C-alpha cells in the first residue's frame, strides 16, 4: 500500500477501533503473521519520466526566474525526492547526504546562522537592559529602542522603515 498500512473505516467508537487495529498489527508483527516491509525496499509506483517531469515542474514553480535567491534548500529537496524515487535506496541516500553537506556551507545557510546568533546576541547588550539610559522597558518587559542608525550604500538602507510622527 505504501506509507499507509491500513485504513480504519469511520463510524462508531473510532478511538476504540483504532486501538484494536493497532493492537492487531502489533500482534501480527510479533507472531510473524504480518509481513513487515522496510521503506528502503519499496519502489516508487510512478515511472521515472513522471517523477522527473513532476520534479522539474516543482523546481520551475519554486524558482521561475532561475535566480536561486535563497531557494537552494527547496530546490535541493526536489533533487533529493527525485533521487529517492528514481534510484536505489542507497544511492538516493548518498545524494541526500551530499545535498545536506552542500547546503550546510552555502552562503544562505551561513547568513541564516549569523542572523540567528545576532538576534540572540543583541538581547545580551547591557546598555539595552530595562532601566538603563536608552533602554526603557516596555509594558511586557521588552526593551524599546529609540534611535537606530543605518550605515550602508545602495538600496538596502532605503528599505528600512521610518517612523511617522
CSV table of C-alpha atoms in Angstrom, one decimal, residues 3-165:
chain,number,residue,atom,x,y,z
A,3,UNK,CA,3.0,4.7,3.5
A,4,UNK,CA,-0.5,3.7,4.7
A,5,UNK,CA,-0.7,0.1,6.0
A,6,UNK,CA,-4.4,0.1,7.0
A,7,UNK,CA,-7.5,2.3,6.8
A,8,UNK,CA,-10.0,2.1,9.7
A,9,UNK,CA,-13.5,2.9,8.5
A,10,UNK,CA,-15.3,5.8,10.2
A,11,UNK,CA,-18.3,5.4,12.4
A,12,UNK,CA,-19.0,4.2,16.0
A,13,UNK,CA,-16.2,4.4,18.6
A,14,UNK,CA,-13.4,5.4,16.3
A,15,UNK,CA,-10.8,5.6,19.1
A,16,UNK,CA,-11.6,2.0,20.2
A,17,UNK,CA,-11.4,0.7,16.7
A,18,UNK,CA,-8.1,2.4,16.0
A,19,UNK,CA,-6.6,0.9,19.2
A,20,UNK,CA,-7.9,-2.6,18.1
A,21,UNK,CA,-6.4,-2.2,14.6
A,22,UNK,CA,-3.1,-1.0,16.1
A,23,UNK,CA,-3.0,-3.9,18.6
A,24,UNK,CA,-3.8,-6.4,15.8
A,25,UNK,CA,-0.9,-5.1,13.7
A,26,UNK,CA,1.5,-5.3,16.7
A,27,UNK,CA,0.4,-8.9,17.4
A,28,UNK,CA,0.8,-9.8,13.8
A,29,UNK,CA,4.3,-8.3,13.7
A,30,UNK,CA,5.3,-10.2,16.9
A,31,UNK,CA,3.9,-13.6,15.9
A,32,UNK,CA,5.2,-13.3,12.3
A,33,UNK,CA,1.8,-13.4,10.6
A,34,UNK,CA,2.2,-9.9,9.4
A,35,UNK,CA,4.9,-9.4,6.8
A,36,UNK,CA,7.0,-6.3,7.8
A,37,UNK,CA,8.3,-4.1,5.0
A,38,UNK,CA,11.3,-1.8,5.0
A,39,UNK,CA,10.7,1.5,3.4
A,40,UNK,CA,14.1,1.1,1.7
A,41,UNK,CA,12.7,-1.9,-0.1
A,42,UNK,CA,9.6,-0.2,-1.6
A,43,UNK,CA,9.7,1.1,-5.1
A,44,UNK,CA,8.1,4.3,-6.4
A,45,UNK,CA,4.9,3.4,-8.2
A,46,UNK,CA,5.4,6.2,-10.7
A,47,UNK,CA,7.5,5.9,-13.8
A,48,UNK,CA,10.9,7.6,-13.8
A,49,UNK,CA,9.7,10.1,-16.5
A,50,UNK,CA,6.7,11.1,-14.4
A,51,UNK,CA,8.9,11.7,-11.4
A,52,UNK,CA,11.5,13.6,-13.4
A,53,UNK,CA,8.8,15.8,-15.1
A,54,UNK,CA,7.0,16.4,-11.8
A,55,UNK,CA,10.2,17.5,-10.1
A,56,UNK,CA,11.2,19.7,-13.0
A,57,UNK,CA,7.8,21.4,-12.8
A,58,UNK,CA,8.1,21.9,-9.0
A,59,UNK,CA,11.5,23.5,-9.5
A,60,UNK,CA,10.1,25.8,-12.2
A,61,UNK,CA,7.4,26.9,-9.8
A,62,UNK,CA,9.7,27.4,-6.9
A,63,UNK,CA,12.3,29.3,-9.0
A,64,UNK,CA,10.7,30.8,-12.1
A,65,UNK,CA,13.5,33.3,-12.8
A,66,UNK,CA,16.3,30.8,-12.4
A,67,UNK,CA,17.9,33.1,-9.8
A,68,UNK,CA,18.1,30.9,-6.6
A,69,UNK,CA,17.8,33.8,-4.2
A,70,UNK,CA,17.8,31.8,-1.0
A,71,UNK,CA,15.8,28.9,-2.5
A,72,UNK,CA,18.7,26.5,-2.5
A,73,UNK,CA,17.1,24.2,0.1
A,74,UNK,CA,13.7,24.0,-1.6
A,75,UNK,CA,15.4,23.1,-4.9
A,76,UNK,CA,17.7,20.5,-3.1
A,77,UNK,CA,14.5,18.9,-1.6
A,78,UNK,CA,13.3,18.4,-5.2
A,79,UNK,CA,16.6,16.8,-6.2
A,80,UNK,CA,16.5,14.5,-3.1
A,81,UNK,CA,12.9,13.4,-3.9
A,82,UNK,CA,13.9,12.7,-7.5
A,83,UNK,CA,16.9,10.6,-6.3
A,84,UNK,CA,14.8,8.7,-3.8
A,85,UNK,CA,12.1,7.9,-6.4
A,86,UNK,CA,14.4,7.0,-9.3
A,87,UNK,CA,17.5,5.4,-7.8
A,88,UNK,CA,18.2,2.5,-5.5
A,89,UNK,CA,17.8,3.4,-1.8
A,90,UNK,CA,21.5,3.6,-1.0
A,91,UNK,CA,22.2,5.9,-3.9
A,92,UNK,CA,19.3,8.1,-3.1
A,93,UNK,CA,20.6,8.4,0.5
A,94,UNK,CA,24.0,9.3,-0.8
A,95,UNK,CA,22.5,12.1,-2.9
A,96,UNK,CA,20.5,13.4,0.0
A,97,UNK,CA,23.6,13.4,2.3
A,98,UNK,CA,25.7,15.2,-0.4
A,99,UNK,CA,22.9,17.9,-0.7
A,100,UNK,CA,22.8,18.4,3.0
A,101,UNK,CA,26.6,18.8,3.2
A,102,UNK,CA,26.5,21.4,0.4
A,103,UNK,CA,23.6,23.3,2.0
A,104,UNK,CA,25.3,23.4,5.4
A,105,UNK,CA,28.1,25.5,3.9
A,106,UNK,CA,26.0,27.6,1.5
A,107,UNK,CA,26.0,31.4,1.8
A,108,UNK,CA,22.3,31.3,2.7
A,109,UNK,CA,22.9,28.8,5.5
A,110,UNK,CA,25.8,30.8,6.9
A,111,UNK,CA,23.8,34.1,6.7
A,112,UNK,CA,20.8,32.5,8.5
A,113,UNK,CA,23.0,31.2,11.3
A,114,UNK,CA,24.7,34.6,11.6
A,115,UNK,CA,21.2,36.2,11.9
A,116,UNK,CA,20.1,33.6,14.4
A,117,UNK,CA,23.0,34.3,16.8
A,118,UNK,CA,22.9,38.1,16.1
A,119,UNK,CA,19.3,38.2,17.2
A,120,UNK,CA,20.1,36.5,20.4
A,121,UNK,CA,23.3,38.4,21.0
A,122,UNK,CA,21.6,41.8,20.8
A,123,UNK,CA,19.4,40.7,23.8
A,124,UNK,CA,22.6,40.4,25.9
A,125,UNK,CA,23.8,44.0,25.3
A,126,UNK,CA,23.9,45.5,28.8
A,127,UNK,CA,23.2,49.1,27.6
A,128,UNK,CA,19.8,47.9,26.3
A,129,UNK,CA,18.7,46.3,29.5
A,130,UNK,CA,15.5,47.8,31.1
A,131,UNK,CA,16.2,50.6,33.5
A,132,UNK,CA,19.4,51.8,31.8
A,133,UNK,CA,19.5,55.1,29.7
A,134,UNK,CA,18.3,54.4,26.2
A,135,UNK,CA,16.9,51.0,27.3
A,136,UNK,CA,13.4,51.9,28.5
A,137,UNK,CA,11.3,48.9,29.3
A,138,UNK,CA,8.0,48.2,27.6
A,139,UNK,CA,4.9,47.0,29.4
A,140,UNK,CA,5.8,43.4,28.6
A,141,UNK,CA,9.4,43.8,29.7
A,142,UNK,CA,10.8,44.1,26.2
A,143,UNK,CA,13.4,46.8,25.6
A,144,UNK,CA,12.3,49.7,23.4
A,145,UNK,CA,14.9,51.1,21.0
A,146,UNK,CA,14.5,54.9,20.5
A,147,UNK,CA,17.3,55.6,17.9
A,148,UNK,CA,18.6,53.4,15.1
A,149,UNK,CA,21.4,54.3,12.7
A,150,UNK,CA,21.7,52.7,9.3
A,151,UNK,CA,25.1,52.6,7.6
A,152,UNK,CA,25.4,51.3,4.1
A,153,UNK,CA,25.2,52.1,0.4
A,154,UNK,CA,22.8,51.1,-2.3
A,155,UNK,CA,19.1,50.4,-2.0
A,156,UNK,CA,19.1,48.4,1.3
A,157,UNK,CA,19.1,51.5,3.7
A,158,UNK,CA,16.1,52.9,1.8
A,159,UNK,CA,14.1,49.8,2.7
A,160,UNK,CA,14.4,50.5,6.5
A,161,UNK,CA,11.0,51.6,7.8
A,162,UNK,CA,10.9,55.2,9.0
A,163,UNK,CA,8.6,56.2,11.8
A,164,UNK,CA,5.9,58.7,11.1
A,165,UNK,CA,5.1,61.5,13.6
